[in-house]
Amino acid sequence: LRGLGDASPNGGPAGDLLITVRTKEHEFFSRQGLDLTVRVPITVAEACLGGKIEVPSPHGILTLTLPPGTSSGKRIRAKGQGVHTKDGKQGDLYAEMMITVPKTLSSEAAEIVKKLATELDQAPRADLRFQ
C-alpha cells in the first residue's frame, strides 16, 4: 500500500506498507485454479462392487456413484462443485479414490481374501518391465 508505511527516520515521506498473506493447506481439499480435489477413502468391497458414496464439498455433502472395479487413484468429477467466483465462474470437484485395507484380519477374513485372490487370478504388475 503505497505511502502507508512508516515515515522515514530522516524526515522523508512514509514508505510503502507491504502485507504478506500465507494460507494454510486445507485438511481435505487441495486446489488448482478453480478446481478442488478431495481424497476419498473407500473399502475394498466398495472398490470391487461400486455403489453410492458420500463425499464432502465446500457446498455440502455430495452423493457420487462409484463404478464397480474402481482402482485407487480413479477420479470422479462433480461439475461445478469446486470454487465459485464473484463473476459466476465455477470450478469442478474431483474425488480421488483411495482404497483402504484393514491393518489386521481375522483368520476367517484372511481365508476369504486368499480365496478371492485365487478366484480373481490377477497379474496387476505383468506389464512392468524391471531392469
mmCIF file with all atom_site columns, C-alpha atoms in Angstrom:
data_model
loop_
_atom_site.group_PDB
_atom_site.id
_atom_site.type_symbol
_atom_site.label_atom_id
_atom_site.label_alt_id
_atom_site.label_comp_id
_atom_site.label_asym_id
_atom_site.label_entity_id
_atom_site.label_seq_id
_atom_site.pdbx_PDB_ins_code
_atom_site.Cartn_x
_atom_site.Cartn_y
_atom_site.Cartn_z
_atom_site.occupancy
_atom_site.B_iso_or_equiv
_atom_site.pdbx_formal_charge
_atom_site.auth_seq_id
_atom_site.auth_comp_id
_atom_site.auth_asym_id
_atom_site.auth_atom_id
_atom_site.pdbx_PDB_model_num
ATOM 1   C CA . LEU A 1 1   ? 0.000   0.000   0.000   1.00 0.00 ? 1   LEU A CA 1
ATOM 2   C CA . ARG A 1 2   ? 1.887   2.972   -1.350  1.00 0.00 ? 2   ARG A CA 1
ATOM 3   C CA . GLY A 1 3   ? 2.685   5.651   1.245   1.00 0.00 ? 3   GLY A CA 1
ATOM 4   C CA . LEU A 1 4   ? 1.055   3.872   4.183   1.00 0.00 ? 4   LEU A CA 1
ATOM 5   C CA . GLY A 1 5   ? 4.255   2.548   5.739   1.00 0.00 ? 5   GLY A CA 1
ATOM 6   C CA . ASP A 1 6   ? 6.373   4.151   8.452   1.00 0.00 ? 6   ASP A CA 1
ATOM 7   C CA . ALA A 1 7   ? 7.744   7.634   7.939   1.00 0.00 ? 7   ALA A CA 1
ATOM 8   C CA . SER A 1 8   ? 11.400  7.876   7.034   1.00 0.00 ? 8   SER A CA 1
ATOM 9   C CA . PRO A 1 9   ? 13.654  8.325   10.091  1.00 0.00 ? 9   PRO A CA 1
ATOM 10  C CA . ASN A 1 10  ? 15.477  11.054  8.112   1.00 0.00 ? 10  ASN A CA 1
ATOM 11  C CA . GLY A 1 11  ? 12.337  13.163  7.621   1.00 0.00 ? 11  GLY A CA 1
ATOM 12  C CA . GLY A 1 12  ? 11.382  11.792  4.203   1.00 0.00 ? 12  GLY A CA 1
ATOM 13  C CA . PRO A 1 13  ? 7.938   10.600  3.118   1.00 0.00 ? 13  PRO A CA 1
ATOM 14  C CA . ALA A 1 14  ? 6.293   7.466   4.514   1.00 0.00 ? 14  ALA A CA 1
ATOM 15  C CA . GLY A 1 15  ? 7.290   4.233   2.878   1.00 0.00 ? 15  GLY A CA 1
ATOM 16  C CA . ASP A 1 16  ? 5.034   1.568   1.482   1.00 0.00 ? 16  ASP A CA 1
ATOM 17  C CA . LEU A 1 17  ? 3.174   -0.916  3.652   1.00 0.00 ? 17  LEU A CA 1
ATOM 18  C CA . LEU A 1 18  ? 3.750   -4.493  2.497   1.00 0.00 ? 18  LEU A CA 1
ATOM 19  C CA . ILE A 1 19  ? 1.340   -7.224  3.533   1.00 0.00 ? 19  ILE A CA 1
ATOM 20  C CA . THR A 1 20  ? 2.261   -10.895 3.255   1.00 0.00 ? 20  THR A CA 1
ATOM 21  C CA . VAL A 1 21  ? -0.631  -13.356 3.238   1.00 0.00 ? 21  VAL A CA 1
ATOM 22  C CA . ARG A 1 22  ? 0.024   -17.010 3.940   1.00 0.00 ? 22  ARG A CA 1
ATOM 23  C CA . THR A 1 23  ? -2.668  -19.619 3.589   1.00 0.00 ? 23  THR A CA 1
ATOM 24  C CA . LYS A 1 24  ? -2.692  -22.942 5.332   1.00 0.00 ? 24  LYS A CA 1
ATOM 25  C CA . GLU A 1 25  ? -3.467  -26.096 3.363   1.00 0.00 ? 25  GLU A CA 1
ATOM 26  C CA . HIS A 1 26  ? -6.974  -27.407 3.902   1.00 0.00 ? 26  HIS A CA 1
ATOM 27  C CA . GLU A 1 27  ? -7.410  -30.661 5.774   1.00 0.00 ? 27  GLU A CA 1
ATOM 28  C CA . PHE A 1 28  ? -9.391  -32.314 2.954   1.00 0.00 ? 28  PHE A CA 1
ATOM 29  C CA . PHE A 1 29  ? -9.147  -30.228 -0.211  1.00 0.00 ? 29  PHE A CA 1
ATOM 30  C CA . SER A 1 30  ? -6.282  -29.278 -2.495  1.00 0.00 ? 30  SER A CA 1
ATOM 31  C CA . ARG A 1 31  ? -6.781  -26.545 -5.081  1.00 0.00 ? 31  ARG A CA 1
ATOM 32  C CA . GLN A 1 32  ? -5.597  -25.991 -8.619  1.00 0.00 ? 32  GLN A CA 1
ATOM 33  C CA . GLY A 1 33  ? -7.138  -22.869 -10.121 1.00 0.00 ? 33  GLY A CA 1
ATOM 34  C CA . LEU A 1 34  ? -10.881 -23.120 -9.506  1.00 0.00 ? 34  LEU A CA 1
ATOM 35  C CA . ASP A 1 35  ? -10.807 -26.926 -9.282  1.00 0.00 ? 35  ASP A CA 1
ATOM 36  C CA . LEU A 1 36  ? -10.632 -28.797 -5.998  1.00 0.00 ? 36  LEU A CA 1
ATOM 37  C CA . THR A 1 37  ? -9.508  -32.357 -5.278  1.00 0.00 ? 37  THR A CA 1
ATOM 38  C CA . VAL A 1 38  ? -10.564 -34.379 -2.258  1.00 0.00 ? 38  VAL A CA 1
ATOM 39  C CA . ARG A 1 39  ? -9.071  -37.791 -1.459  1.00 0.00 ? 39  ARG A CA 1
ATOM 40  C CA . VAL A 1 40  ? -11.834 -40.216 -0.531  1.00 0.00 ? 40  VAL A CA 1
ATOM 41  C CA . PRO A 1 41  ? -11.087 -43.442 1.352   1.00 0.00 ? 41  PRO A CA 1
ATOM 42  C CA . ILE A 1 42  ? -13.118 -46.412 0.106   1.00 0.00 ? 42  ILE A CA 1
ATOM 43  C CA . THR A 1 43  ? -13.244 -50.031 1.176   1.00 0.00 ? 43  THR A CA 1
ATOM 44  C CA . VAL A 1 44  ? -12.133 -52.967 -0.956  1.00 0.00 ? 44  VAL A CA 1
ATOM 45  C CA . ALA A 1 45  ? -15.782 -54.037 -1.208  1.00 0.00 ? 45  ALA A CA 1
ATOM 46  C CA . GLU A 1 46  ? -16.835 -50.584 -2.456  1.00 0.00 ? 46  GLU A CA 1
ATOM 47  C CA . ALA A 1 47  ? -13.973 -50.604 -4.986  1.00 0.00 ? 47  ALA A CA 1
ATOM 48  C CA . CYS A 1 48  ? -14.958 -54.031 -6.312  1.00 0.00 ? 48  CYS A CA 1
ATOM 49  C CA . LEU A 1 49  ? -18.726 -53.715 -6.262  1.00 0.00 ? 49  LEU A CA 1
ATOM 50  C CA . GLY A 1 50  ? -19.295 -49.973 -6.707  1.00 0.00 ? 50  GLY A CA 1
ATOM 51  C CA . GLY A 1 51  ? -22.180 -48.103 -5.139  1.00 0.00 ? 51  GLY A CA 1
ATOM 52  C CA . LYS A 1 52  ? -23.160 -44.737 -3.767  1.00 0.00 ? 52  LYS A CA 1
ATOM 53  C CA . ILE A 1 53  ? -20.663 -42.861 -1.573  1.00 0.00 ? 53  ILE A CA 1
ATOM 54  C CA . GLU A 1 54  ? -20.885 -39.551 0.258   1.00 0.00 ? 54  GLU A CA 1
ATOM 55  C CA . VAL A 1 55  ? -18.155 -37.003 -0.419  1.00 0.00 ? 55  VAL A CA 1
ATOM 56  C CA . PRO A 1 56  ? -17.559 -33.639 1.273   1.00 0.00 ? 56  PRO A CA 1
ATOM 57  C CA . SER A 1 57  ? -17.607 -30.494 -0.837  1.00 0.00 ? 57  SER A CA 1
ATOM 58  C CA . PRO A 1 58  ? -17.439 -26.817 0.084   1.00 0.00 ? 58  PRO A CA 1
ATOM 59  C CA . HIS A 1 59  ? -21.144 -26.662 -0.780  1.00 0.00 ? 59  HIS A CA 1
ATOM 60  C CA . GLY A 1 60  ? -22.272 -29.610 1.355   1.00 0.00 ? 60  GLY A CA 1
ATOM 61  C CA . ILE A 1 61  ? -22.219 -33.396 1.170   1.00 0.00 ? 61  ILE A CA 1
ATOM 62  C CA . LEU A 1 62  ? -22.456 -34.887 -2.339  1.00 0.00 ? 62  LEU A CA 1
ATOM 63  C CA . THR A 1 63  ? -23.558 -38.404 -3.223  1.00 0.00 ? 63  THR A CA 1
ATOM 64  C CA . LEU A 1 64  ? -21.460 -39.856 -6.040  1.00 0.00 ? 64  LEU A CA 1
ATOM 65  C CA . THR A 1 65  ? -21.847 -43.129 -7.887  1.00 0.00 ? 65  THR A CA 1
ATOM 66  C CA . LEU A 1 66  ? -18.737 -45.273 -7.638  1.00 0.00 ? 66  LEU A CA 1
ATOM 67  C CA . PRO A 1 67  ? -18.475 -47.620 -10.639 1.00 0.00 ? 67  PRO A CA 1
ATOM 68  C CA . PRO A 1 68  ? -17.676 -51.298 -9.996  1.00 0.00 ? 68  PRO A CA 1
ATOM 69  C CA . GLY A 1 69  ? -13.984 -52.112 -10.413 1.00 0.00 ? 69  GLY A CA 1
ATOM 70  C CA . THR A 1 70  ? -12.692 -48.739 -9.187  1.00 0.00 ? 70  THR A CA 1
ATOM 71  C CA . SER A 1 71  ? -8.944  -48.613 -8.531  1.00 0.00 ? 71  SER A CA 1
ATOM 72  C CA . SER A 1 72  ? -7.041  -46.275 -6.216  1.00 0.00 ? 72  SER A CA 1
ATOM 73  C CA . GLY A 1 73  ? -6.319  -43.004 -7.986  1.00 0.00 ? 73  GLY A CA 1
ATOM 74  C CA . LYS A 1 74  ? -9.553  -43.057 -10.026 1.00 0.00 ? 74  LYS A CA 1
ATOM 75  C CA . ARG A 1 75  ? -11.005 -39.543 -10.135 1.00 0.00 ? 75  ARG A CA 1
ATOM 76  C CA . ILE A 1 76  ? -14.711 -38.800 -10.321 1.00 0.00 ? 76  ILE A CA 1
ATOM 77  C CA . ARG A 1 77  ? -15.675 -35.289 -11.408 1.00 0.00 ? 77  ARG A CA 1
ATOM 78  C CA . ALA A 1 78  ? -18.512 -33.345 -9.810  1.00 0.00 ? 78  ALA A CA 1
ATOM 79  C CA . LYS A 1 79  ? -19.068 -30.495 -12.276 1.00 0.00 ? 79  LYS A CA 1
ATOM 80  C CA . GLY A 1 80  ? -19.496 -27.035 -10.762 1.00 0.00 ? 80  GLY A CA 1
ATOM 81  C CA . GLN A 1 81  ? -18.749 -28.169 -7.201  1.00 0.00 ? 81  GLN A CA 1
ATOM 82  C CA . GLY A 1 82  ? -15.336 -26.504 -6.918  1.00 0.00 ? 82  GLY A CA 1
ATOM 83  C CA . VAL A 1 83  ? -14.517 -22.872 -6.183  1.00 0.00 ? 83  VAL A CA 1
ATOM 84  C CA . HIS A 1 84  ? -17.144 -20.285 -7.160  1.00 0.00 ? 84  HIS A CA 1
ATOM 85  C CA . THR A 1 85  ? -16.075 -16.745 -8.020  1.00 0.00 ? 85  THR A CA 1
ATOM 86  C CA . LYS A 1 86  ? -17.993 -13.481 -7.711  1.00 0.00 ? 86  LYS A CA 1
ATOM 87  C CA . ASP A 1 87  ? -18.189 -13.208 -11.505 1.00 0.00 ? 87  ASP A CA 1
ATOM 88  C CA . GLY A 1 88  ? -20.017 -16.527 -11.783 1.00 0.00 ? 88  GLY A CA 1
ATOM 89  C CA . LYS A 1 89  ? -17.162 -18.841 -12.744 1.00 0.00 ? 89  LYS A CA 1
ATOM 90  C CA . GLN A 1 90  ? -17.255 -22.320 -11.199 1.00 0.00 ? 90  GLN A CA 1
ATOM 91  C CA . GLY A 1 91  ? -14.591 -24.936 -10.851 1.00 0.00 ? 91  GLY A CA 1
ATOM 92  C CA . ASP A 1 92  ? -15.093 -28.665 -10.524 1.00 0.00 ? 92  ASP A CA 1
ATOM 93  C CA . LEU A 1 93  ? -14.566 -31.019 -7.602  1.00 0.00 ? 93  LEU A CA 1
ATOM 94  C CA . TYR A 1 94  ? -12.536 -34.157 -8.272  1.00 0.00 ? 94  TYR A CA 1
ATOM 95  C CA . ALA A 1 95  ? -12.998 -37.022 -5.823  1.00 0.00 ? 95  ALA A CA 1
ATOM 96  C CA . GLU A 1 96  ? -9.867  -39.185 -5.905  1.00 0.00 ? 96  GLU A CA 1
ATOM 97  C CA . MET A 1 97  ? -10.493 -42.722 -4.675  1.00 0.00 ? 97  MET A CA 1
ATOM 98  C CA . MET A 1 98  ? -8.056  -44.259 -2.197  1.00 0.00 ? 98  MET A CA 1
ATOM 99  C CA . ILE A 1 99  ? -8.681  -47.925 -1.390  1.00 0.00 ? 99  ILE A CA 1
ATOM 100 C CA . THR A 1 100 ? -8.109  -48.641 2.282   1.00 0.00 ? 100 THR A CA 1
ATOM 101 C CA . VAL A 1 101 ? -7.311  -52.069 3.629   1.00 0.00 ? 101 VAL A CA 1
ATOM 102 C CA . PRO A 1 102 ? -7.609  -53.256 7.219   1.00 0.00 ? 102 PRO A CA 1
ATOM 103 C CA . LYS A 1 103 ? -4.379  -53.386 9.233   1.00 0.00 ? 103 LYS A CA 1
ATOM 104 C CA . THR A 1 104 ? -5.345  -56.741 10.704  1.00 0.00 ? 104 THR A CA 1
ATOM 105 C CA . LEU A 1 105 ? -7.616  -59.555 9.542   1.00 0.00 ? 105 LEU A CA 1
ATOM 106 C CA . SER A 1 106 ? -9.313  -62.319 11.444  1.00 0.00 ? 106 SER A CA 1
ATOM 107 C CA . SER A 1 107 ? -8.324  -65.799 10.301  1.00 0.00 ? 107 SER A CA 1
ATOM 108 C CA . GLU A 1 108 ? -11.740 -66.173 8.654   1.00 0.00 ? 108 GLU A CA 1
ATOM 109 C CA . ALA A 1 109 ? -11.342 -62.880 6.762   1.00 0.00 ? 109 ALA A CA 1
ATOM 110 C CA . ALA A 1 110 ? -7.811  -63.874 5.697   1.00 0.00 ? 110 ALA A CA 1
ATOM 111 C CA . GLU A 1 111 ? -9.173  -67.110 4.233   1.00 0.00 ? 111 GLU A CA 1
ATOM 112 C CA . ILE A 1 112 ? -11.837 -65.181 2.315   1.00 0.00 ? 112 ILE A CA 1
ATOM 113 C CA . VAL A 1 113 ? -9.171  -62.842 0.877   1.00 0.00 ? 113 VAL A CA 1
ATOM 114 C CA . LYS A 1 114 ? -6.987  -65.819 -0.132  1.00 0.00 ? 114 LYS A CA 1
ATOM 115 C CA . LYS A 1 115 ? -9.951  -67.426 -1.859  1.00 0.00 ? 115 LYS A CA 1
ATOM 116 C CA . LEU A 1 116 ? -10.741 -64.169 -3.614  1.00 0.00 ? 116 LEU A CA 1
ATOM 117 C CA . ALA A 1 117 ? -7.108  -63.831 -4.763  1.00 0.00 ? 117 ALA A CA 1
ATOM 118 C CA . THR A 1 118 ? -7.134  -67.282 -6.369  1.00 0.00 ? 118 THR A CA 1
ATOM 119 C CA . GLU A 1 119 ? -10.605 -66.705 -7.835  1.00 0.00 ? 119 GLU A CA 1
ATOM 120 C CA . LEU A 1 120 ? -9.609  -63.414 -9.493  1.00 0.00 ? 120 LEU A CA 1
ATOM 121 C CA . ASP A 1 121 ? -6.171  -64.649 -10.652 1.00 0.00 ? 121 ASP A CA 1
ATOM 122 C CA . GLN A 1 122 ? -4.940  -61.134 -11.431 1.00 0.00 ? 122 GLN A CA 1
ATOM 123 C CA . ALA A 1 123 ? -1.469  -60.086 -12.566 1.00 0.00 ? 123 ALA A CA 1
ATOM 124 C CA . PRO A 1 124 ? -1.504  -56.298 -11.962 1.00 0.00 ? 124 PRO A CA 1
ATOM 125 C CA . ARG A 1 125 ? 2.272   -55.900 -12.446 1.00 0.00 ? 125 ARG A CA 1
ATOM 126 C CA . ALA A 1 126 ? 2.561   -58.042 -15.589 1.00 0.00 ? 126 ALA A CA 1
ATOM 127 C CA . ASP A 1 127 ? 3.246   -55.024 -17.815 1.00 0.00 ? 127 ASP A CA 1
ATOM 128 C CA . LEU A 1 128 ? 6.038   -53.614 -15.632 1.00 0.00 ? 128 LEU A CA 1
ATOM 129 C CA . ARG A 1 129 ? 9.484   -54.079 -17.041 1.00 0.00 ? 129 ARG A CA 1
ATOM 130 C CA . PHE A 1 130 ? 12.250  -54.342 -14.461 1.00 0.00 ? 130 PHE A CA 1
ATOM 131 C CA . GLN A 1 131 ? 15.892  -53.986 -15.481 1.00 0.00 ? 131 GLN A CA 1
#
